[in-house]
mmCIF file with all atom_site columns, C-alpha atoms in Angstrom:
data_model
loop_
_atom_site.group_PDB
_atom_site.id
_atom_site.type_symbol
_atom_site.label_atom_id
_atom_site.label_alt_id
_atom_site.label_comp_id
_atom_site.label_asym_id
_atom_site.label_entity_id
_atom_site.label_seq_id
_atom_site.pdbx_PDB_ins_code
_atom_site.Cartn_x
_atom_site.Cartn_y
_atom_site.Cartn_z
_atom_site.occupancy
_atom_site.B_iso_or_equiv
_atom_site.pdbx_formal_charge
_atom_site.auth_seq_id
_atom_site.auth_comp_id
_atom_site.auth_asym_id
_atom_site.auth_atom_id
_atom_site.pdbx_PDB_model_num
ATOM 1  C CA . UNK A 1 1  ? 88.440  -33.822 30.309 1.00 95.00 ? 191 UNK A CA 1
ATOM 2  C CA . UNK A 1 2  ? 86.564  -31.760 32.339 1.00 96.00 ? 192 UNK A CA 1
ATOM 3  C CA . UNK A 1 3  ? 88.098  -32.497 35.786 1.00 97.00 ? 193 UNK A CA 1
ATOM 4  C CA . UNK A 1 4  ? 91.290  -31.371 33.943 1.00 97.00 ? 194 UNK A CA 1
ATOM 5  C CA . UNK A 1 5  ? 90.067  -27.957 32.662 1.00 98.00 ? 195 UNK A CA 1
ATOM 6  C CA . UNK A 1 6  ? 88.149  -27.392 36.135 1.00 98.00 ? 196 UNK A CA 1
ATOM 7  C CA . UNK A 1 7  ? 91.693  -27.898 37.815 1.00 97.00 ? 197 UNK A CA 1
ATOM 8  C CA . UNK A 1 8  ? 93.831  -25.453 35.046 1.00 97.00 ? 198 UNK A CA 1
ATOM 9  C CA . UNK A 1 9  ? 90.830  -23.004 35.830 1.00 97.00 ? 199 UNK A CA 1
ATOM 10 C CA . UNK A 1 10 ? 91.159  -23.856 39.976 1.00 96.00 ? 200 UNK A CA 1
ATOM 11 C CA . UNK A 1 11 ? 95.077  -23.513 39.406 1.00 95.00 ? 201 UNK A CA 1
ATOM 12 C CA . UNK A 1 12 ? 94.558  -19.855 37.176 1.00 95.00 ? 202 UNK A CA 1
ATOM 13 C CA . UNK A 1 13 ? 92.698  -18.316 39.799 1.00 95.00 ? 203 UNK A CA 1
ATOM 14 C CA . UNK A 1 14 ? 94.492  -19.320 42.952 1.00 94.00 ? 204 UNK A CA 1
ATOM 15 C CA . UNK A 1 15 ? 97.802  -18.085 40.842 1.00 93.00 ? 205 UNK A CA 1
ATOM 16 C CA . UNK A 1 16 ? 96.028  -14.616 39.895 1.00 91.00 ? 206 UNK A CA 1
ATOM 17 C CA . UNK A 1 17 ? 94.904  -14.337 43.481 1.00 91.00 ? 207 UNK A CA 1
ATOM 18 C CA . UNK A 1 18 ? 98.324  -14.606 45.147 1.00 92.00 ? 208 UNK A CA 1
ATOM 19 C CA . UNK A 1 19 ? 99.812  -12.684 42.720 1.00 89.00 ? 209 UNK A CA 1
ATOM 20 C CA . UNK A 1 20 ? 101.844 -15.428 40.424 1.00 88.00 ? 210 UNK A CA 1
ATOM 21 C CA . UNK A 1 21 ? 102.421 -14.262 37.349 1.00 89.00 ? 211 UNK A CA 1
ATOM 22 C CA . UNK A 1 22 ? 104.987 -16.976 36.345 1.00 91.00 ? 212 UNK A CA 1
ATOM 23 C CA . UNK A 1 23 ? 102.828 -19.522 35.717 1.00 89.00 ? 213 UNK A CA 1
ATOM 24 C CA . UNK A 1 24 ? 100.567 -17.635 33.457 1.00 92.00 ? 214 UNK A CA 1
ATOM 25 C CA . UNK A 1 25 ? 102.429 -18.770 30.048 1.00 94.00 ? 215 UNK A CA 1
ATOM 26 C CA . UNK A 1 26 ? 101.892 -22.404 30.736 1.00 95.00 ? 216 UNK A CA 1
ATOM 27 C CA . UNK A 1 27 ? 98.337  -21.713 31.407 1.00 95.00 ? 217 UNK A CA 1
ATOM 28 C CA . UNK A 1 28 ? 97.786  -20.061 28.422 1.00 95.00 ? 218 UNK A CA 1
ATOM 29 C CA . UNK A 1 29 ? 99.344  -22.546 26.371 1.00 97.00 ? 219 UNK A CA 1
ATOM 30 C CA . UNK A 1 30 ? 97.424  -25.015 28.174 1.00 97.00 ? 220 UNK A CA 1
ATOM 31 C CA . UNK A 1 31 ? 94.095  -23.163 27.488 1.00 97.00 ? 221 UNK A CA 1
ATOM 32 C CA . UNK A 1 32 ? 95.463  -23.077 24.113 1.00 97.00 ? 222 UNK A CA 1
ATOM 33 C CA . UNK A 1 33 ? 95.940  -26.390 23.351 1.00 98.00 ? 223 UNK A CA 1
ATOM 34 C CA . UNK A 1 34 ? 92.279  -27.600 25.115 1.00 98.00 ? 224 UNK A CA 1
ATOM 35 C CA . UNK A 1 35 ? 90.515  -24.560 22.355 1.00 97.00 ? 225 UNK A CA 1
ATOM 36 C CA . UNK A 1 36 ? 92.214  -26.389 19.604 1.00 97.00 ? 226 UNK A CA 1
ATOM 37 C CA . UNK A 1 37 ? 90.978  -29.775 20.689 1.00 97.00 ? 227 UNK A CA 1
ATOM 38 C CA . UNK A 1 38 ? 87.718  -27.958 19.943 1.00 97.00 ? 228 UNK A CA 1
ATOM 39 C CA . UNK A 1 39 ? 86.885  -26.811 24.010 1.00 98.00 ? 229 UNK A CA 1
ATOM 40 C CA . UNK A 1 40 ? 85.793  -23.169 24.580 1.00 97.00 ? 230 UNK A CA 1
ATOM 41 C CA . UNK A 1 41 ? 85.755  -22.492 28.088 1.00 98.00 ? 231 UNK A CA 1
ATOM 42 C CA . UNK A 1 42 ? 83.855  -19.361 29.327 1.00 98.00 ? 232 UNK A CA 1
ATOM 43 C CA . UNK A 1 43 ? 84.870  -17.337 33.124 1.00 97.00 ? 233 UNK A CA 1
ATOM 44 C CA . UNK A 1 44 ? 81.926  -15.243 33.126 1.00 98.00 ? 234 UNK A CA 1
ATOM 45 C CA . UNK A 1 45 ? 83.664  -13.193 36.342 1.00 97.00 ? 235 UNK A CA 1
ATOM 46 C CA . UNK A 1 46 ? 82.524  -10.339 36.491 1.00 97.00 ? 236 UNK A CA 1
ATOM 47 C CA . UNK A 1 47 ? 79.429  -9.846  33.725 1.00 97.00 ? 237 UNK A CA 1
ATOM 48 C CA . UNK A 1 48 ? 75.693  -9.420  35.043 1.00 97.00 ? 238 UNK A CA 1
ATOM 49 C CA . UNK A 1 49 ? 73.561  -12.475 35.596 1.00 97.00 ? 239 UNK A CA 1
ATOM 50 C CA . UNK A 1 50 ? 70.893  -13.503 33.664 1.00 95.00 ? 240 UNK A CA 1
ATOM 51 C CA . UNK A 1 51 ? 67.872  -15.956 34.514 1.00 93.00 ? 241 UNK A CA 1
ATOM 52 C CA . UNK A 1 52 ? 67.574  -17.197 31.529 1.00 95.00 ? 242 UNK A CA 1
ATOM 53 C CA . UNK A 1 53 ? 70.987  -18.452 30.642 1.00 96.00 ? 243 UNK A CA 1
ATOM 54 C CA . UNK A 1 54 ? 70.723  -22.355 30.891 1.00 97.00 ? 244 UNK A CA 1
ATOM 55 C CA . UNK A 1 55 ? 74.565  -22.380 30.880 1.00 98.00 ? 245 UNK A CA 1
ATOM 56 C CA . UNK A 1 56 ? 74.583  -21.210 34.277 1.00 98.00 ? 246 UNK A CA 1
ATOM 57 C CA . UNK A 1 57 ? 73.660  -22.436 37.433 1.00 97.00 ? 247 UNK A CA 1
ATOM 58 C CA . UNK A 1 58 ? 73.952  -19.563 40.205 1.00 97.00 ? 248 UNK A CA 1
ATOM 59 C CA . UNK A 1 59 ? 73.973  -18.754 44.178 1.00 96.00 ? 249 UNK A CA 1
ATOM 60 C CA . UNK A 1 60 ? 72.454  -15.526 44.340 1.00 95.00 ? 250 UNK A CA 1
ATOM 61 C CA . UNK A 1 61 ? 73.359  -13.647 47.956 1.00 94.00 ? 251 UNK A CA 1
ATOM 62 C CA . UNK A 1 62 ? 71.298  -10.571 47.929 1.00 89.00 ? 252 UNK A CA 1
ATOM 63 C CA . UNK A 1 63 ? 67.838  -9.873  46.291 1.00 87.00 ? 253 UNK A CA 1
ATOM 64 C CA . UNK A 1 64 ? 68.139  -8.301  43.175 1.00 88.00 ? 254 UNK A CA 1
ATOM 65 C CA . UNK A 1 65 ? 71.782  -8.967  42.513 1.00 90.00 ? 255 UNK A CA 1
ATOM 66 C CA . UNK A 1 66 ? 72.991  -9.178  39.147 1.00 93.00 ? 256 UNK A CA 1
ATOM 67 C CA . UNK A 1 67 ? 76.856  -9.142  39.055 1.00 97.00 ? 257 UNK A CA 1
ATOM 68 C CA . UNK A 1 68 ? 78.877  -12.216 38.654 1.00 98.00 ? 258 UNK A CA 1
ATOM 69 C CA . UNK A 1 69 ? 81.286  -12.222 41.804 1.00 97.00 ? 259 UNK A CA 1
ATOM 70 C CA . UNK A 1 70 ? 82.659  -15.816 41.749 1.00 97.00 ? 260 UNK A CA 1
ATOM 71 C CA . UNK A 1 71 ? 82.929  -18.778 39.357 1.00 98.00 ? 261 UNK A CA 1
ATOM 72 C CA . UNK A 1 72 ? 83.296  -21.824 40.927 1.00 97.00 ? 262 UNK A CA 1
ATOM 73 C CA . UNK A 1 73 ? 83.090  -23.732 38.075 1.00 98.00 ? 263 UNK A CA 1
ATOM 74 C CA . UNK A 1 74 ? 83.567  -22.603 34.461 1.00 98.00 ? 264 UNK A CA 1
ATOM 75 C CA . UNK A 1 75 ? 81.242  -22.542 31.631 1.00 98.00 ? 265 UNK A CA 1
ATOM 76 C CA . UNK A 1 76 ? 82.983  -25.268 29.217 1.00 98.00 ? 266 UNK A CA 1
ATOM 77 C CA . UNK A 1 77 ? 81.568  -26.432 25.407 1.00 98.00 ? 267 UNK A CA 1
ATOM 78 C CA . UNK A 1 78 ? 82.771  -28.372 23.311 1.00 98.00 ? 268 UNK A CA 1
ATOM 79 C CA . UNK A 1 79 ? 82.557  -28.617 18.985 1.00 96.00 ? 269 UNK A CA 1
ATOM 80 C CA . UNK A 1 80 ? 80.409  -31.380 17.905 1.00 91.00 ? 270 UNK A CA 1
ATOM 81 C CA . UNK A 1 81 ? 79.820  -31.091 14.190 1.00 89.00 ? 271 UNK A CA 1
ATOM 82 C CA . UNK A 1 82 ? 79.892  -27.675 13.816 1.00 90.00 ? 272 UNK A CA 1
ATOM 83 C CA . UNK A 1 83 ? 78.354  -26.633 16.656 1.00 94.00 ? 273 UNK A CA 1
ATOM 84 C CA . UNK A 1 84 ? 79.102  -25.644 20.363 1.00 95.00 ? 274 UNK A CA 1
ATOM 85 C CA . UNK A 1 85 ? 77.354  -28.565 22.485 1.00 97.00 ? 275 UNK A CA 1
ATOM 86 C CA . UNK A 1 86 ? 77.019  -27.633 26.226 1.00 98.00 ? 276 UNK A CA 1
ATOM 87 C CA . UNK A 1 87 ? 79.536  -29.840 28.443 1.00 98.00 ? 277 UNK A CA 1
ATOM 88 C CA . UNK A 1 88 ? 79.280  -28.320 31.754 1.00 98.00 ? 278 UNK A CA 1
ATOM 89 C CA . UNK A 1 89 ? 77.246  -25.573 33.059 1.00 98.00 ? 279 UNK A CA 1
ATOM 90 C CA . UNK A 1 90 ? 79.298  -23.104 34.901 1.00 98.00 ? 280 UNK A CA 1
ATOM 91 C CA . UNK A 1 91 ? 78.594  -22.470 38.883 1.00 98.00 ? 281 UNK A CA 1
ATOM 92 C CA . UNK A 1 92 ? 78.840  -18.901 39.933 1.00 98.00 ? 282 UNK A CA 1
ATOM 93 C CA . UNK A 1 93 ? 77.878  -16.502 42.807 1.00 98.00 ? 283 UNK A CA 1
ATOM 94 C CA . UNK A 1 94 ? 75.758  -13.472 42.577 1.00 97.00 ? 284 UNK A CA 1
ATOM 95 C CA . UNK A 1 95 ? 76.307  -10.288 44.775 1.00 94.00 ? 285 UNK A CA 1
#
């Protein structure tokens, strides 16, 4: 299940990038339907890294660097008896 929800996330960000807005209903619904089979998945784009978060594995460019520039991979959990269980660490780059 993962491969899937790394290629809807692969296929979201190539479609923001060139500007497609047409497929962003299906994606949503798609996103949709993966949350109720108990998947959250996390784009962390954008927020300011931190060491210590084990959900994260980073490339960090410059010294110092804190802010999120590109996910490569999403952070994805899934429920397991009433808990979020860690599926897949996300992979990100730090500028």
């Amino acid at each position: 299940m993962e491969n899937i929800i790394n290629q809807l996330f692969e296929i979201e960000k190539k479609a923001t990038e060139q500007g497609l807005d047409i497929f962003e209903r299906n994606l949503r619904r798609a996103f949709h339907e993966l949350e109720e089979m108990g998947y959250k998945i996390v784009n962390p784009l954008g927020t300011n890294y931190d060491e210590r978060d084990a959900s994260l594995e980073a490339n960090i460019l410059n010294a110092g660097s804190t802010k999120i520039t590109k996910v490569l991979k999403p952070v994805i959990y899934k429920m397991d008896h009433e808990s979020l269980k860690l599926v897949q660490k996300g992979v990100v780059i730090v500028e």
